[in-house]
Short mmCIF file of C-alpha atoms in Angstrom, two decimals:
data_model
loop_
_atom_site.label_atom_id
_atom_site.label_comp_id
_atom_site.label_asym_id
_atom_site.label_seq_id
_atom_site.Cartn_x
_atom_site.Cartn_y
_atom_site.Cartn_z
CA UNK A 30 4.99 -16.15 -16.05
CA UNK A 31 8.37 -16.92 -17.80
CA UNK A 32 11.84 -16.35 -15.95
CA UNK A 33 12.79 -13.41 -17.51
CA UNK A 34 9.58 -11.11 -16.78
CA UNK A 35 9.95 -12.33 -13.13
CA UNK A 36 13.54 -11.04 -12.80
CA UNK A 37 12.53 -7.62 -14.68
CA UNK A 38 9.62 -7.14 -11.97
CA UNK A 39 11.86 -8.00 -8.89
CA UNK A 40 14.72 -5.60 -10.33
CA UNK A 41 12.29 -2.81 -10.77
CA UNK A 42 10.79 -3.33 -7.20
CA UNK A 43 14.26 -3.50 -5.63
CA UNK A 44 15.57 -0.44 -7.75
CA UNK A 45 18.72 -2.82 -9.00
CA UNK A 46 19.60 -4.30 -12.48
CA UNK A 47 18.30 -7.76 -13.66
CA UNK A 48 21.71 -8.97 -13.45
CA UNK A 49 22.20 -7.99 -9.71
CA UNK A 50 18.84 -9.96 -9.06
CA UNK A 51 20.06 -13.03 -10.95
CA UNK A 52 23.48 -12.90 -8.56
CA UNK A 53 21.57 -12.74 -5.36
CA UNK A 54 19.40 -15.79 -6.27
CA UNK A 55 22.23 -17.83 -7.53
CA UNK A 56 24.04 -16.94 -4.21
CA UNK A 57 27.08 -15.43 -6.17
CA UNK A 58 29.41 -13.15 -4.40
CA UNK A 59 30.05 -9.39 -5.19
CA UNK A 60 26.77 -7.95 -4.29
CA UNK A 61 26.52 -5.74 -0.79
CA UNK A 62 24.54 -6.97 2.02
CA UNK A 63 22.25 -3.84 1.70
CA UNK A 64 21.35 -4.53 -1.97
CA UNK A 65 21.11 -8.42 -1.47
CA UNK A 66 18.72 -7.37 1.48
CA UNK A 67 16.48 -5.34 -0.88
CA UNK A 68 16.18 -8.00 -3.43
CA UNK A 69 14.87 -10.44 -0.58
CA UNK A 70 12.47 -7.71 0.69
CA UNK A 71 11.43 -7.53 -3.08
CA UNK A 72 10.79 -11.20 -3.21
CA UNK A 73 8.91 -11.41 -0.01
CA UNK A 74 6.67 -8.06 -0.92
CA UNK A 75 5.76 -9.71 -4.59
CA UNK A 76 4.84 -13.19 -2.76
CA UNK A 77 7.80 -15.07 -4.25
CA UNK A 78 9.48 -17.66 -2.24
CA UNK A 79 13.01 -17.36 -1.39
CA UNK A 80 15.14 -19.98 -2.86
CA UNK A 81 15.98 -22.42 -0.04
CA UNK A 82 19.64 -21.90 -0.20
CA UNK A 83 18.91 -18.17 0.82
CA UNK A 84 16.35 -18.92 3.86
CA UNK A 85 17.79 -17.70 6.83
CA UNK A 86 18.06 -20.37 9.75
CA UNK A 87 16.53 -19.12 12.79
CA UNK A 88 18.38 -18.84 15.94
CA UNK A 89 15.68 -20.42 17.74
CA UNK A 90 11.90 -19.86 18.84
CA UNK A 91 10.77 -17.22 21.33
CA UNK A 92 7.23 -17.33 22.92
CA UNK A 93 5.29 -14.31 23.07
CA UNK A 94 2.35 -14.49 25.45
CA UNK A 95 -0.25 -11.65 25.09
CA UNK A 96 -3.86 -10.91 26.16
CA UNK A 97 -6.62 -10.72 23.70
CA UNK A 98 -5.88 -8.41 20.72
CA UNK A 99 -9.13 -6.25 21.06
CA UNK A 100 -7.28 -3.48 22.63
CA UNK A 101 -4.70 -2.10 19.98
CA UNK A 102 -2.05 -1.43 22.27
CA UNK A 103 -1.31 -5.38 22.48
CA UNK A 104 -1.02 -6.03 18.95
CA UNK A 105 1.08 -2.64 18.52
CA UNK A 106 3.22 -4.70 21.42
CA UNK A 107 3.25 -7.89 19.74
CA UNK A 108 4.31 -6.39 16.49
CA UNK A 109 7.19 -4.43 18.01
CA UNK A 110 8.32 -7.32 20.04
CA UNK A 111 8.33 -9.51 16.99
CA UNK A 112 10.26 -7.19 14.60
CA UNK A 113 12.81 -6.73 17.46
CA UNK A 114 13.20 -10.52 17.61
CA UNK A 115 13.17 -11.06 13.87
CA UNK A 116 16.27 -8.50 13.54
CA UNK A 117 18.07 -10.71 15.87
CA UNK A 118 17.15 -13.81 13.91
CA UNK A 119 14.61 -15.38 16.26
CA UNK A 120 11.25 -16.76 15.24
CA UNK A 121 8.43 -15.28 17.27
CA UNK A 122 5.62 -17.58 18.34
CA UNK A 123 2.47 -15.64 19.39
CA UNK A 124 0.01 -17.03 21.71
CA UNK A 125 -2.89 -14.69 22.21
CA UNK A 126 -5.29 -15.50 25.35
CA UNK A 127 -9.03 -15.20 24.35
CA UNK A 128 -11.86 -15.02 27.18
CA UNK A 129 -12.55 -18.52 27.51
CA UNK A 130 -10.02 -19.71 25.31
CA UNK A 131 -6.60 -21.43 26.57
CA UNK A 132 -5.31 -20.24 29.58
CA UNK A 133 -1.81 -18.79 30.02
CA UNK A 134 -0.49 -21.85 31.57
CA UNK A 135 -1.29 -24.17 28.61
CA UNK A 136 0.38 -21.82 26.12
CA UNK A 137 3.64 -21.78 28.56
CA UNK A 138 3.44 -25.59 28.50
CA UNK A 139 2.85 -25.96 24.70
CA UNK A 140 6.06 -23.21 24.27
CA UNK A 141 8.20 -25.21 26.74
CA UNK A 142 7.19 -28.60 24.85
CA UNK A 143 8.54 -26.84 21.43
CA UNK A 144 11.69 -25.98 22.98
CA UNK A 145 11.50 -22.24 22.86
CA UNK A 146 14.88 -20.46 23.85
CA UNK A 147 12.62 -18.02 26.13
CA UNK A 148 9.41 -16.36 26.73
CA UNK A 149 8.00 -13.06 26.70
CA UNK A 150 4.79 -12.41 28.96
CA UNK A 151 2.73 -9.21 28.02
CA UNK A 152 0.07 -8.24 30.59
CA UNK A 153 -0.09 -11.57 32.00
CA UNK A 154 -0.79 -13.15 35.49
CA UNK A 155 2.27 -11.65 36.74
CA UNK A 156 0.34 -8.38 36.77
CA UNK A 157 -2.35 -9.68 39.16
CA UNK A 158 -1.37 -9.66 42.51
CA UNK A 159 -3.91 -12.34 43.35
CA UNK A 160 -2.53 -14.97 40.99
CA UNK A 161 0.06 -17.62 42.22
CA UNK A 162 3.59 -16.87 40.98
CA UNK A 163 4.86 -20.56 41.15
CA UNK A 164 4.00 -20.91 37.45
CA UNK A 165 6.83 -18.55 36.62
CA UNK A 166 9.26 -19.70 39.25
CA UNK A 167 8.77 -23.18 37.87
CA UNK A 168 10.25 -21.78 34.34
CA UNK A 169 13.06 -19.63 35.97
CA UNK A 170 14.19 -22.97 38.38
CA UNK A 171 14.43 -24.63 35.03
CA UNK A 172 16.87 -22.15 33.76
CA UNK A 173 14.29 -20.84 30.87
CA UNK A 174 14.86 -17.13 30.09
CA UNK A 175 11.58 -15.17 30.57
CA UNK A 176 10.95 -11.63 30.57
CA UNK A 177 7.64 -9.87 31.84
CA UNK A 178 6.37 -6.85 30.58
CA UNK A 179 3.68 -4.50 32.27
CA UNK A 180 3.37 -6.06 35.99
CA UNK A 181 5.75 -6.68 38.95
CA UNK A 182 6.21 -9.20 41.52
CA UNK A 183 9.19 -9.44 43.92
CA UNK A 184 8.71 -13.59 43.92
CA UNK A 185 9.89 -13.82 40.41
CA UNK A 186 13.71 -13.86 39.54
CA UNK A 187 13.24 -12.44 36.53
CA UNK A 188 13.61 -8.90 34.55
CA UNK A 189 10.37 -6.84 34.38
CA UNK A 190 9.81 -4.16 31.73
CA UNK A 191 7.17 -1.48 32.84
CA UNK A 192 5.87 2.07 32.00
CA UNK A 193 6.08 4.30 34.94
CA UNK A 194 2.46 4.15 36.06
CA UNK A 195 2.49 6.53 38.94
CA UNK A 196 4.16 9.02 36.65
CA UNK A 197 1.63 8.63 33.94
CA UNK A 198 -1.30 9.41 36.60
CA UNK A 199 0.57 12.35 37.84
CA UNK A 200 1.01 13.80 34.09
CA UNK A 201 -2.63 13.54 33.81
CA UNK A 202 -3.80 15.25 37.04
CA UNK A 203 -1.26 17.79 36.26
CA UNK A 204 -2.45 18.55 32.91
CA UNK A 205 -6.19 18.71 34.21
CA UNK A 206 -5.16 20.93 37.19
CA UNK A 207 -3.18 23.53 34.84
CA UNK A 208 -6.61 23.64 32.73
CA UNK A 209 -8.62 24.76 36.02
CA UNK A 210 -10.20 21.39 36.64
CA UNK A 211 -10.80 20.50 40.54
CA UNK A 212 -13.10 17.58 40.73
CA UNK A 213 -10.87 14.97 38.72
CA UNK A 214 -11.93 11.50 38.96
CA UNK A 215 -9.83 8.10 37.93
CA UNK A 216 -11.26 5.40 35.71
CA UNK A 217 -9.49 2.00 36.03
CA UNK A 218 -9.82 -1.62 35.80
CA UNK A 219 -9.92 -4.08 38.70
CA UNK A 220 -7.90 -3.20 41.74
CA UNK A 221 -6.08 -6.40 41.88
CA UNK A 222 -3.50 -5.42 39.00
CA UNK A 223 0.00 -3.83 39.72
CA UNK A 224 -0.53 -1.00 37.08
CA UNK A 225 -4.03 -0.04 38.45
CA UNK A 226 -2.38 -0.03 42.29
CA UNK A 227 0.55 2.20 40.79
CA UNK A 228 -1.64 4.58 38.98
CA UNK A 229 -3.87 4.97 42.09
CA UNK A 230 -0.56 5.93 44.09
CA UNK A 231 0.46 8.55 41.66
CA UNK A 232 -3.10 9.98 41.30
CA UNK A 233 -3.39 10.23 45.03
CA UNK A 234 0.20 11.95 45.42
CA UNK A 235 -0.71 14.76 42.80
CA UNK A 236 -4.24 15.43 44.04
CA UNK A 237 -3.08 15.90 47.51
CA UNK A 238 -0.02 17.90 46.13
CA UNK A 239 -1.82 20.10 43.63
CA UNK A 240 -5.03 20.55 45.01
CA UNK A 241 -4.51 19.87 49.03
CA UNK A 242 -7.39 16.69 48.08
CA UNK A 243 -6.46 13.91 50.52
CA UNK A 244 -9.88 12.13 50.72
CA UNK A 245 -10.39 11.03 47.12
CA UNK A 246 -11.55 7.71 47.43
CA UNK A 247 -14.89 8.41 46.11
CA UNK A 248 -13.19 9.88 43.07
CA UNK A 249 -11.78 6.87 42.06
CA UNK A 250 -13.95 3.96 40.04
CA UNK A 251 -13.13 0.35 39.05
CA UNK A 252 -14.53 -1.50 36.24
CA UNK A 253 -13.23 -3.37 33.31
CA UNK A 254 -10.19 -2.24 30.73
CA UNK A 255 -12.90 -1.92 27.94
CA UNK A 256 -15.01 0.67 26.08
CA UNK A 257 -18.06 -0.53 28.25
CA UNK A 258 -15.77 -0.48 31.30
CA UNK A 259 -14.87 3.15 30.76
CA UNK A 260 -18.33 4.25 29.96
CA UNK A 261 -19.62 2.69 33.42
CA UNK A 262 -16.62 4.04 35.67
CA UNK A 263 -17.22 7.59 33.97
CA UNK A 264 -20.84 7.56 34.45
CA UNK A 265 -20.31 7.00 38.42
CA UNK A 266 -17.57 9.84 38.07
CA UNK A 267 -19.99 12.06 36.27
CA UNK A 268 -22.55 11.69 38.93
CA UNK A 269 -20.14 12.77 41.49
CA UNK A 270 -19.72 15.99 39.78
CA UNK A 271 -16.14 15.24 38.13
CA UNK A 272 -15.10 17.77 35.30
CA UNK A 273 -11.86 15.81 34.40
CA UNK A 274 -11.53 11.99 34.00
CA UNK A 275 -8.28 10.17 33.91
CA UNK A 276 -8.47 6.76 32.28
CA UNK A 277 -6.27 3.83 32.62
CA UNK A 278 -6.50 3.07 29.06
CA UNK A 279 -7.48 4.62 25.69
CA UNK A 280 -10.43 2.16 25.30
CA UNK A 281 -11.86 3.23 28.91
CA UNK A 282 -11.37 6.80 27.74
CA UNK A 283 -13.25 6.40 24.73
CA UNK A 284 -16.18 4.79 27.07
CA UNK A 285 -15.88 7.84 29.12
CA UNK A 286 -16.62 10.39 26.43
CA UNK A 287 -19.76 8.06 25.48
CA UNK A 288 -20.92 8.09 29.03
CA UNK A 289 -20.57 12.18 28.75
CA UNK A 290 -22.36 12.45 25.60
CA UNK A 291 -25.29 10.34 26.89
CA UNK A 292 -25.74 12.73 29.76
CA UNK A 293 -25.48 15.74 27.13
CA UNK A 294 -22.35 16.86 28.48
CA UNK A 295 -19.76 17.95 25.58
CA UNK A 296 -16.07 17.02 25.32
CA UNK A 297 -13.95 18.97 25.95
CA UNK A 298 -16.56 21.96 26.57
CA UNK A 299 -17.93 20.65 29.83
CA UNK A 300 -15.77 17.68 30.59
CA UNK A 301 -12.38 16.73 29.68
CA UNK A 302 -10.96 13.10 29.44
CA UNK A 303 -7.72 11.77 29.37
CA UNK A 304 -6.48 8.08 27.78
CA UNK A 305 -3.35 6.11 28.26
CA UNK A 306 -1.43 3.94 25.97
CA UNK A 307 -1.45 6.21 23.13
CA UNK A 308 -2.66 3.20 21.03
CA UNK A 309 -2.80 3.10 17.08
CA UNK A 310 -5.62 5.08 15.32
CA UNK A 311 -6.49 6.95 18.81
CA UNK A 312 -5.24 10.38 17.27
CA UNK A 313 -8.37 9.84 14.95
CA UNK A 314 -11.13 9.58 17.41
CA UNK A 315 -13.83 12.34 18.00
CA UNK A 316 -12.23 14.66 19.69
CA UNK A 317 -8.82 13.26 19.06
CA UNK A 318 -7.96 11.85 22.41
CA UNK A 319 -5.27 13.68 24.80
CA UNK A 320 -3.27 10.70 26.16
CA UNK A 321 -0.40 9.47 27.92
CA UNK A 322 2.01 7.45 25.41
CA UNK A 323 3.27 4.22 26.52
CA UNK A 324 6.85 3.95 25.21
CA UNK A 325 6.24 0.79 23.40
CA UNK A 326 9.15 0.77 20.81
CA UNK A 327 11.51 1.15 24.05
CA UNK A 328 9.84 -1.27 25.89
CA UNK A 329 9.73 -3.86 23.26
CA UNK A 330 13.57 -3.35 22.44
CA UNK A 331 14.66 -3.62 26.08
CA UNK A 332 12.38 -6.69 26.42
CA UNK A 333 13.92 -8.56 23.47
CA UNK A 334 17.42 -7.35 24.60
CA UNK A 335 17.17 -8.26 28.20
CA UNK A 336 15.74 -11.65 27.11
CA UNK A 337 18.34 -12.60 24.59
CA UNK A 338 21.11 -11.54 26.92
CA UNK A 339 19.96 -14.37 29.11
CA UNK A 340 19.39 -16.90 26.31
CA UNK A 341 23.14 -16.19 25.27
CA UNK A 342 24.18 -16.97 29.02
CA UNK A 343 23.81 -13.90 30.92
CA UNK A 344 22.45 -14.81 34.39
CA UNK A 345 18.84 -13.90 35.12
CA UNK A 346 18.46 -10.67 36.93
CA UNK A 347 15.41 -9.65 39.30
CA UNK A 348 15.24 -6.20 38.01
CA UNK A 349 12.67 -3.80 37.04
CA UNK A 350 13.25 -1.22 34.06
CA UNK A 351 10.84 1.43 34.26
CA UNK A 352 10.04 3.84 31.19
CA UNK A 353 8.77 7.18 31.12
CA UNK A 354 5.57 7.92 29.26
CA UNK A 355 4.89 11.32 27.97
CA UNK A 356 1.71 13.32 27.88
CA UNK A 357 0.23 13.75 24.23
CA UNK A 358 -2.14 16.74 24.20
CA UNK A 359 -4.75 16.67 21.66
CA UNK A 360 -8.56 17.56 21.51
CA UNK A 361 -10.25 15.68 24.64
CA UNK A 362 -9.01 18.02 26.88
CA UNK A 363 -9.99 21.86 27.73
CA UNK A 364 -10.44 24.33 30.48
CA UNK A 365 -12.21 23.70 33.49
CA UNK A 366 -15.30 24.99 34.92
CA UNK A 367 -15.04 28.85 35.78
CA UNK A 368 -15.40 29.06 39.38
CA UNK A 369 -16.71 32.38 40.98
CA UNK A 370 -13.68 33.31 43.30
#
């Protein structure tokens, strides 16, 4: 393809003249930064390599350690964090844990060997109350900036970024109570995780306040954070007469809907189901899922900003920034059973 045709294509894509494209590619002055950016974006979109002199030098590498990407909330998080890092001129290095694959500690070692400027851990072992926290204190003792998302430990001198899990459970219970439900169950992952412990606290608090129900242990079911896990937990809750089910993730909620259908119960006709996360595509399920939205954008920006403050020399703070979730009402919740009063 000749050079002229290429210039014309890039100019059309960027919405500027060929002369402007030529100026940008040759590094000539007299082009606004917005126009320069538009030409660069056009190059990237059309698959052309940027000329070496125009490639940005990275400020450094930042590690991003996430759980497996099967749950759509994790790729969404990774994307938001990567975008924020790139905007600040840093190059993200994504390490995804796979079941039976490299454990978190191996990734951490790999990233440290690579000389990363800092590491963001999303839903890592810091969320597991039974895990040893010295893997993180070793990093902070070395002065490596780290930020921990979705979990909390008083033993790690680092910033934590969390959604308000207690509030998430309260919003869900309140919504189901407003709809007339009284037998409201809670389906969550294993008991050892900080977000699970907090959701149980929020659930018990609101069940007591709103319904006067203080003995609700048999309405709490633990399983795995997966569709199958949600199905197994919901099956237990349905057998205990629950007409409303609050789930600790959207995937669990999809499993809960499946459990209802297996028992011949309609959602939301006979059973209402609430998810948590508002992960991508969840608005398009059948029925569209009522869920509590985790504020991913705000959490990702805060994680990156906090990390980069440390990278730039601010002392590490042991602080937890807590972000407010919001209830998004869709089609998986409806009025509760009509009780003869």
